[in-house]
Tab-separated table of C-alpha atoms and ligand atoms in Angstrom:
chain	number	residue	atom	x	y	z
Q	921	UNK	CA	117.434	98.179	118.065
Q	922	UNK	CA	116.910	101.727	119.702
Q	923	UNK	CA	114.207	104.240	118.486
Q	924	UNK	CA	115.827	107.725	118.616
Q	925	UNK	CA	115.866	110.828	117.192
Q	926	UNK	CA	118.562	113.038	118.003
Q	927	UNK	CA	121.316	115.241	116.671
Q	928	UNK	CA	124.318	113.288	114.962
Q	929	UNK	CA	127.847	113.063	116.976
Q	930	UNK	CA	129.736	114.387	113.401
Q	931	UNK	CA	127.266	117.546	112.390
Q	932	UNK	CA	125.750	119.065	115.013
Q	933	UNK	CA	122.930	120.672	113.057
Q	934	UNK	CA	122.027	117.110	111.582
Q	935	UNK	CA	119.020	115.241	112.793
Q	936	UNK	CA	118.779	111.495	112.460
Q	937	UNK	CA	116.569	108.437	113.325
Q	938	UNK	CA	117.150	104.900	113.357
Q	939	UNK	CA	114.362	102.215	113.142
Q	940	UNK	CA	113.195	99.147	112.872
Q	941	UNK	CA	110.415	98.369	110.015
Q	942	UNK	CA	109.598	96.650	106.803
Q	943	UNK	CA	111.805	93.738	108.123
Q	944	UNK	CA	114.981	95.794	107.940
Q	945	UNK	CA	116.634	98.827	109.917
Q	946	UNK	CA	115.945	101.839	108.319
Q	947	UNK	CA	118.223	105.402	108.760
Q	948	UNK	CA	117.357	108.840	107.625
Q	949	UNK	CA	119.927	111.428	108.471
Q	950	UNK	CA	119.442	114.917	107.470
Q	951	UNK	CA	121.991	117.138	107.312
Q	952	UNK	CA	120.604	120.570	105.353
Q	953	UNK	CA	117.165	122.386	105.948
Q	954	UNK	CA	115.426	125.728	106.119
Q	955	UNK	CA	114.201	125.438	109.458
Q	956	UNK	CA	115.172	123.033	112.465
Q	957	UNK	CA	111.962	122.618	114.193
Q	958	UNK	CA	109.799	121.904	110.916
Q	959	UNK	CA	112.664	119.257	109.508
Q	960	UNK	CA	112.484	117.749	112.876
Q	961	UNK	CA	108.702	117.243	112.834
Q	962	UNK	CA	109.013	116.484	108.867
Q	963	UNK	CA	111.769	113.483	110.127
Q	964	UNK	CA	109.230	112.243	112.741
Q	965	UNK	CA	106.270	112.112	110.048
Q	966	UNK	CA	108.629	110.485	107.700
Q	967	UNK	CA	109.134	107.346	110.449
Q	968	UNK	CA	105.737	107.400	111.216
Q	969	UNK	CA	104.518	106.769	107.607
Q	970	UNK	CA	107.296	103.788	107.104
Q	971	UNK	CA	105.505	102.688	110.630
Q	972	UNK	CA	102.258	103.080	109.066
Q	973	UNK	CA	103.224	101.339	105.805
Q	974	UNK	CA	104.493	98.686	107.802
Q	975	UNK	CA	101.316	97.818	109.388
Q	976	UNK	CA	99.683	97.984	106.430
Q	977	UNK	CA	101.845	96.108	103.895
Q	978	UNK	CA	103.771	93.466	105.913
Q	979	UNK	CA	103.066	90.145	105.356
Q	980	UNK	CA	103.993	89.204	108.647
Q	981	UNK	CA	101.611	91.086	110.111
Q	982	UNK	CA	98.357	89.100	110.624
Q	983	UNK	CA	96.479	91.768	110.542
Q	984	UNK	CA	97.590	93.607	107.591
Q	985	UNK	CA	95.693	94.368	104.305
Q	986	UNK	CA	98.088	92.246	102.250
Q	987	UNK	CA	97.517	89.402	105.156
Q	988	UNK	CA	93.905	89.384	104.731
Q	989	UNK	CA	94.330	89.347	100.757
Q	990	UNK	CA	96.227	86.266	100.804
Q	991	UNK	CA	93.666	84.800	103.634
Q	992	UNK	CA	90.855	85.258	101.257
Q	993	UNK	CA	92.866	83.958	98.282
Q	994	UNK	CA	89.983	82.406	95.730
Q	995	UNK	CA	87.451	83.113	97.928
Q	996	UNK	CA	86.774	86.962	97.836
Q	997	UNK	CA	87.946	90.765	97.128
Q	998	UNK	CA	89.232	92.469	100.119
Q	999	UNK	CA	89.347	96.254	100.372
Q	1000	UNK	CA	92.539	97.636	100.151
Q	1001	UNK	CA	93.879	101.193	101.155
Q	1002	UNK	CA	95.647	103.338	98.513
Q	1003	UNK	CA	99.322	102.455	99.291
Q	1004	UNK	CA	98.006	99.004	98.887
Q	1005	UNK	CA	96.326	99.481	95.452
Q	1006	UNK	CA	99.024	101.331	94.179
Q	1007	UNK	CA	101.550	98.890	95.302
Q	1008	UNK	CA	99.838	96.086	93.640
Q	1009	UNK	CA	98.950	97.979	90.618
Q	1010	UNK	CA	102.553	98.697	89.980
Q	1011	UNK	CA	103.793	95.021	91.009
Q	1012	UNK	CA	101.568	93.523	87.740
Q	1013	UNK	CA	102.868	96.685	85.815
Q	1014	UNK	CA	106.214	95.439	86.473
Q	1015	UNK	CA	105.422	92.145	86.694
Q	1016	UNK	CA	104.235	92.729	82.920
Q	1017	UNK	CA	107.248	94.818	81.767
Q	1018	UNK	CA	109.769	92.336	83.170
Q	1019	UNK	CA	108.094	89.368	81.398
Q	1020	UNK	CA	107.463	87.913	85.062
Q	1021	UNK	CA	110.712	87.744	86.419
Q	1022	UNK	CA	109.553	90.038	88.908
Q	1023	UNK	CA	106.326	88.673	90.735
Q	1024	UNK	CA	105.129	89.079	94.035
Q	1025	UNK	CA	102.666	86.277	93.683
Q	1026	UNK	CA	106.219	84.130	94.303
Q	1027	UNK	CA	104.989	84.432	97.849
Q	1028	UNK	CA	103.608	80.331	97.864
Q	1029	UNK	CA	107.337	80.071	97.363
Q	1030	UNK	CA	109.545	82.046	99.447
Q	1031	UNK	CA	107.383	80.899	102.014
Q	1032	UNK	CA	108.157	77.145	100.702
Q	1033	UNK	CA	111.738	78.030	100.682
Q	1034	UNK	CA	111.623	79.564	104.069
Q	1035	UNK	CA	109.980	76.582	105.652
Q	1036	UNK	CA	113.365	74.443	104.151
Q	1037	UNK	CA	115.727	77.179	105.218
Q	1038	UNK	CA	114.912	76.755	108.645
Q	1039	UNK	CA	115.165	72.571	108.573
Q	1040	UNK	CA	118.634	73.365	106.342
Q	1041	UNK	CA	116.727	71.318	103.632
Q	1042	UNK	CA	116.136	71.179	100.058
Q	1043	UNK	CA	112.397	71.774	98.428
Q	1044	UNK	CA	111.705	68.300	96.141
Q	1045	UNK	CA	111.017	68.877	92.572
Q	1046	UNK	CA	107.682	68.455	93.114
Q	1047	UNK	CA	107.195	70.461	96.199
Q	1048	UNK	CA	108.400	73.228	93.781
Q	1049	UNK	CA	106.450	72.478	90.893
Q	1050	UNK	CA	103.053	72.498	92.692
Q	1051	UNK	CA	103.839	75.724	94.175
Q	1052	UNK	CA	105.040	77.517	90.697
Q	1053	UNK	CA	101.031	76.392	89.594
Q	1054	UNK	CA	100.300	79.569	91.781
Q	1055	UNK	CA	102.761	82.007	90.675
Q	1056	UNK	CA	101.241	84.741	88.188
Q	1057	UNK	CA	100.694	88.329	88.780
Q	1058	UNK	CA	97.971	88.391	86.069
Q	1059	UNK	CA	95.908	86.519	88.576
Q	1060	UNK	CA	95.733	89.659	91.242
Q	1061	UNK	CA	92.597	91.185	90.103
Q	1062	UNK	CA	92.576	95.179	91.070
Q	1063	UNK	CA	89.042	96.644	91.283
Q	1064	UNK	CA	89.697	100.504	91.011
Q	1065	UNK	CA	86.781	101.966	91.673
Q	1066	UNK	CA	85.356	99.600	94.521
Q	1067	UNK	CA	89.683	99.766	95.547
Q	1068	UNK	CA	89.684	95.956	96.193
Q	1069	UNK	CA	91.816	93.567	95.209
Q	1070	UNK	CA	91.115	89.749	95.205
Q	1071	UNK	CA	93.965	86.417	93.880
Q	1072	UNK	CA	92.089	84.487	91.816
Q	1073	UNK	CA	93.463	80.687	93.221
Q	1074	UNK	CA	93.073	79.263	96.444
Q	1075	UNK	CA	96.454	79.297	98.321
Q	1076	UNK	CA	98.170	82.137	96.266
Q	1077	UNK	CA	99.625	84.923	98.275
Q	1078	UNK	CA	101.563	88.214	97.504
Q	1079	UNK	CA	104.616	89.874	99.029
Q	1080	UNK	CA	105.357	93.086	98.814
Q	1081	UNK	CA	109.007	92.707	99.544
Q	1082	UNK	CA	110.718	93.506	96.760
Q	1083	UNK	CA	108.804	96.801	95.608
Q	1084	UNK	CA	107.922	98.252	99.065
Q	1085	UNK	CA	110.932	99.747	100.706
Q	1086	UNK	CA	111.255	101.543	97.284
Q	1087	UNK	CA	107.914	103.201	97.244
Q	1088	UNK	CA	108.218	103.970	101.510
Q	1089	UNK	CA	112.000	105.535	100.433
Q	1090	UNK	CA	110.152	107.668	98.059
Q	1091	UNK	CA	107.487	108.387	100.262
Q	1092	UNK	CA	110.114	109.439	102.831
Q	1093	UNK	CA	111.765	111.756	100.478
Q	1094	UNK	CA	108.233	113.476	99.678
Q	1095	UNK	CA	107.790	114.052	103.180
Q	1096	UNK	CA	111.384	115.667	103.597
Q	1097	UNK	CA	111.256	118.017	101.080
Q	1098	UNK	CA	107.525	119.228	101.787
Q	1099	UNK	CA	108.888	119.951	105.488
Q	1100	UNK	CA	111.671	122.140	104.223
Q	1101	UNK	CA	114.461	119.715	104.295
Q	1102	UNK	CA	117.336	120.375	101.796
Q	1103	UNK	CA	119.999	117.784	102.652
Q	1104	UNK	CA	119.462	114.189	103.613
Q	1105	UNK	CA	120.772	110.362	103.312
Q	1106	UNK	CA	117.534	107.830	103.596
Q	1107	UNK	CA	118.793	104.625	103.563
Q	1108	UNK	CA	116.139	102.156	104.209
Q	1109	UNK	CA	117.942	98.595	104.869
Q	1110	UNK	CA	119.833	99.670	101.374
Q	1111	UNK	CA	117.359	101.113	99.344
Q	1112	UNK	CA	119.219	104.785	98.998
Q	1113	UNK	CA	117.592	108.197	98.405
Q	1114	UNK	CA	119.507	111.038	98.187
Q	1115	UNK	CA	118.624	114.758	98.883
Q	1116	UNK	CA	120.564	117.748	97.820
Q	1117	UNK	CA	124.447	117.457	98.158
Q	1118	UNK	CA	126.297	114.489	96.689
Q	1119	UNK	CA	126.624	110.854	98.385
Q	1120	UNK	CA	128.931	108.111	98.084
Q	1121	UNK	CA	126.825	104.867	98.281
Q	1122	UNK	CA	128.921	101.528	98.208
Q	1123	UNK	CA	128.876	98.472	96.222
Q	1124	UNK	CA	128.496	95.770	99.018
Q	1125	UNK	CA	131.519	92.838	98.136
Q	1126	UNK	CA	129.139	89.804	98.117
Q	1127	UNK	CA	131.536	87.173	100.057
Q	1128	UNK	CA	132.563	90.055	102.582
Q	1129	UNK	CA	130.978	91.765	105.922
Q	1130	UNK	CA	128.067	94.152	105.545
Q	1131	UNK	CA	129.613	97.401	104.955
Q	1132	UNK	CA	132.834	96.327	103.549
Q	1133	UNK	CA	132.187	97.978	99.622
Q	1134	UNK	CA	133.857	96.811	96.315
Q	1135	UNK	CA	133.403	99.790	94.878
Q	1136	UNK	CA	131.108	103.370	95.197
Q	1137	UNK	CA	129.075	105.470	93.088
Q	1138	UNK	CA	128.484	109.029	93.671
Q	1139	UNK	CA	124.508	110.247	93.600
Q	1140	UNK	CA	123.226	113.588	94.256
Q	1141	UNK	CA	119.760	114.346	94.046
Q	1142	UNK	CA	118.866	110.485	93.138
Q	1143	UNK	CA	118.603	106.853	94.334
Q	1144	UNK	CA	120.193	104.115	94.284
Q	1145	UNK	CA	118.695	100.237	95.263
Q	1146	UNK	CA	120.397	97.106	94.957
Q	1147	UNK	CA	119.556	93.532	94.998
Q	1148	UNK	CA	121.766	90.642	95.828
Q	1149	UNK	CA	122.064	87.111	96.660
Q	1150	UNK	CA	123.966	87.892	99.750
Q	1151	UNK	CA	121.327	89.615	101.550
Q	1152	UNK	CA	119.546	86.666	102.924
Q	1153	UNK	CA	120.552	82.790	101.944
Q	1154	UNK	CA	121.511	79.344	103.286
Q	1155	UNK	CA	123.322	76.703	102.210
Q	1156	UNK	CA	123.375	72.813	101.614
Q	1157	UNK	CA	126.018	70.957	100.440
Q	1158	UNK	CA	128.023	73.860	99.513
Q	1159	UNK	CA	125.022	75.113	97.075
Q	1160	UNK	CA	123.630	78.457	98.258
Q	1161	UNK	CA	119.905	79.176	98.225
Q	1162	UNK	CA	119.434	82.666	98.710
Q	1163	UNK	CA	116.257	85.105	98.653
Q	1164	UNK	CA	115.311	85.941	95.170
Q	1165	UNK	CA	112.926	83.158	93.483
Q	1166	UNK	CA	112.980	83.144	89.491
Q	1167	UNK	CA	108.937	82.688	88.997
Q	1168	UNK	CA	110.212	80.903	85.408
Q	1169	UNK	CA	111.797	77.810	87.805
Q	1170	UNK	CA	110.828	78.441	91.069
Q	1171	UNK	CA	114.110	78.068	92.514
Q	1172	UNK	CA	116.522	81.000	93.450
Q	1173	UNK	CA	117.644	82.561	90.377
Q	1174	UNK	CA	120.833	81.859	88.674
Q	1175	UNK	CA	121.501	84.329	85.991
Q	1176	UNK	CA	125.481	85.012	86.082
Q	1177	UNK	CA	125.064	88.476	88.557
Q	1178	UNK	CA	125.516	88.394	92.350
Q	1179	UNK	CA	124.184	91.736	92.600
Q	1180	UNK	CA	122.556	94.792	90.535
Q	1181	UNK	CA	122.308	98.256	91.346
Q	1182	UNK	CA	120.156	100.506	89.768
Q	1183	UNK	CA	120.390	104.216	89.697
Q	1184	UNK	CA	117.892	106.761	89.051
Q	1185	UNK	CA	114.868	108.610	90.443
Q	1186	UNK	CA	111.842	106.661	91.654
Q	1187	UNK	CA	113.047	104.363	94.393
Q	1188	UNK	CA	110.011	102.549	93.581
Q	1189	UNK	CA	110.725	101.761	90.055
Q	1190	UNK	CA	114.460	101.018	91.356
Q	1191	UNK	CA	113.407	98.362	93.856
Q	1192	UNK	CA	110.995	96.665	91.079
Q	1193	UNK	CA	113.437	96.851	88.913
Q	1194	UNK	CA	116.194	95.730	90.663
Q	1195	UNK	CA	114.271	92.652	91.370
Q	1196	UNK	CA	113.423	91.939	88.139
Q	1197	UNK	CA	117.227	92.658	86.453
Q	1198	UNK	CA	118.853	89.974	89.037
Q	1199	UNK	CA	116.688	87.487	87.996
Q	1200	UNK	CA	116.640	88.158	84.179
Q	1201	UNK	CA	120.549	88.297	84.466
Q	1202	UNK	CA	122.387	91.737	82.824
Q	1203	UNK	CA	122.013	91.379	78.963
Q	1204	UNK	CA	118.272	90.633	79.035
Q	1205	UNK	CA	118.040	93.325	82.121
Q	1206	UNK	CA	119.490	95.654	80.136
Q	1207	UNK	CA	116.957	96.885	77.716
Q	1208	UNK	CA	114.690	97.358	80.374
Q	1209	UNK	CA	117.067	100.006	82.238
Q	1210	UNK	CA	117.882	101.453	79.186
Q	1211	UNK	CA	113.881	101.956	78.533
Q	1212	UNK	CA	113.283	102.870	82.082
Q	1213	UNK	CA	116.582	105.616	81.566
Q	1214	UNK	CA	118.469	104.282	84.569
Q	1215	UNK	CA	122.125	103.560	85.119
Q	1216	UNK	CA	123.409	100.551	86.320
Q	1217	UNK	CA	126.487	98.434	88.438
Q	1218	UNK	CA	126.551	94.921	87.922
Q	1219	UNK	CA	128.644	92.471	90.195
Q	1220	UNK	CA	128.736	89.279	88.536
Q	1221	UNK	CA	128.968	85.646	89.346
Q	1222	UNK	CA	132.927	85.871	88.399
Q	1223	UNK	CA	133.130	88.899	90.718
Q	1224	UNK	CA	133.778	91.321	88.095
Q	1225	UNK	CA	132.343	94.605	88.268
Q	1226	UNK	CA	130.516	96.682	85.349
Q	1227	UNK	CA	128.598	99.897	84.852
Q	1228	UNK	CA	126.445	101.676	82.141
Q	1229	UNK	CA	128.011	104.389	80.628
Q	1230	UNK	CA	126.192	107.115	82.346
Q	1231	UNK	CA	128.122	106.142	85.359
Q	1232	UNK	CA	131.473	106.477	83.902
Q	1233	UNK	CA	133.139	108.877	86.072
Q	1234	UNK	CA	130.808	108.608	89.022
Q	1235	UNK	CA	131.969	104.760	89.984
Q	1236	UNK	CA	135.134	104.438	91.313
Q	1237	UNK	CA	136.112	100.341	91.870
Q	1238	UNK	CA	138.355	100.403	95.199
S	699	ADP	P1	115.764	93.093	99.584
S	699	ADP	O1	114.605	93.224	99.893
S	699	ADP	O2	116.298	91.852	100.444
S	699	ADP	O3	116.320	94.241	99.447
S	699	ADP	P2	114.687	92.728	96.609
S	699	ADP	O4	113.985	93.583	97.055
S	699	ADP	O5	114.942	91.956	95.529
S	699	ADP	O6	115.548	92.426	97.875
S	699	ADP	O7	113.130	91.821	97.460
S	699	ADP	C1	113.445	90.745	97.438
S	699	ADP	C2	112.565	89.746	98.238
S	699	ADP	O8	110.854	90.481	97.463
S	699	ADP	C3	112.311	88.493	98.966
S	699	ADP	O9	112.499	88.715	100.327
S	699	ADP	C4	111.004	87.797	98.868
S	699	ADP	O10	109.799	88.259	99.669
S	699	ADP	C5	110.003	88.784	97.465
S	699	ADP	N1	110.821	88.174	96.362
S	699	ADP	C6	111.849	87.250	96.069
S	699	ADP	N2	111.667	87.135	94.741
S	699	ADP	C7	110.853	87.705	93.680
S	699	ADP	C8	110.927	88.231	92.326
S	699	ADP	N3	111.180	87.485	91.409
S	699	ADP	N4	109.912	89.086	92.297
S	699	ADP	C9	109.321	89.465	93.387
S	699	ADP	N5	109.021	89.981	94.488
S	699	ADP	C10	110.036	88.658	94.862
S	700	MG	MG1	113.367	94.549	95.076
């Protein structure tokens, strides 16, 4: 993917950057600002911030803080920077809030499923059960004063895949606003944050090519985050195995949902809760959504689509 900061073809005042980081394609389109040079600089800073978060937080970067934490599991604590500390603390909070449906210690399970996905096989129940014993976010021990983290048990590991893009989107938003930007569409691999004017956010059809929506919701000065079973999956004997694991069973979650999209102010909270609600299902997830003051669009196994009351008038089925 090319990396560029350029004038948009459609809108001559717009600025745009598209780049790869956090395991996805990120696009930031700035459409309104107080001053062009300051806006361009803010956009560059925002991109650099996302790249830096990738370096520090990705478990696929062998030298990242998270990789060092994983490598020291059951042995010792490791120093972590502000971003990692905040995300580990928030992850523990969302895990407790969701009765563990959200658990970043699912990394060991994700790794097991990734190996089998490459081979086109399914892990045995014994493999799943053994690995499941390593999943518990209460085993992430944080020392606020020393700014260190430790995983209690040898073999445990964490990944921030379900929350990092949300945090990154909030950081991009903050940097752009500080730079005098008054209109922007931030899209970090489907984690969307809108500054200013109302924008349509598509609800992806789970069985159609990426970019073909089932409907859309209009959001203004807000964020929208989706968790779904169609982003990464493989099939064995007609069964779909996707990338969101139910920490209670060790298997890809089957809660009756194909996707859930949450709308609210903090992309970090939306990211964590969309994963949690996807695992919990609509019925058990709804109280969490209401408690957090969010709106939601659900797509079910039967491809029924329904939304929370606050979205009536903003959501359009196509
Ligand atoms: P995406 O990143 O594809 O938009 P999510 O935000 O739902 O979707 O995050 C999914 C990623 O989070 C997985 O790829 C995996 O790394 C990790 N993960 C999988 N299951 C869970 C879970 N139950 N709780 C926390 N993280 C999870
Ligand atoms: Mg998420």
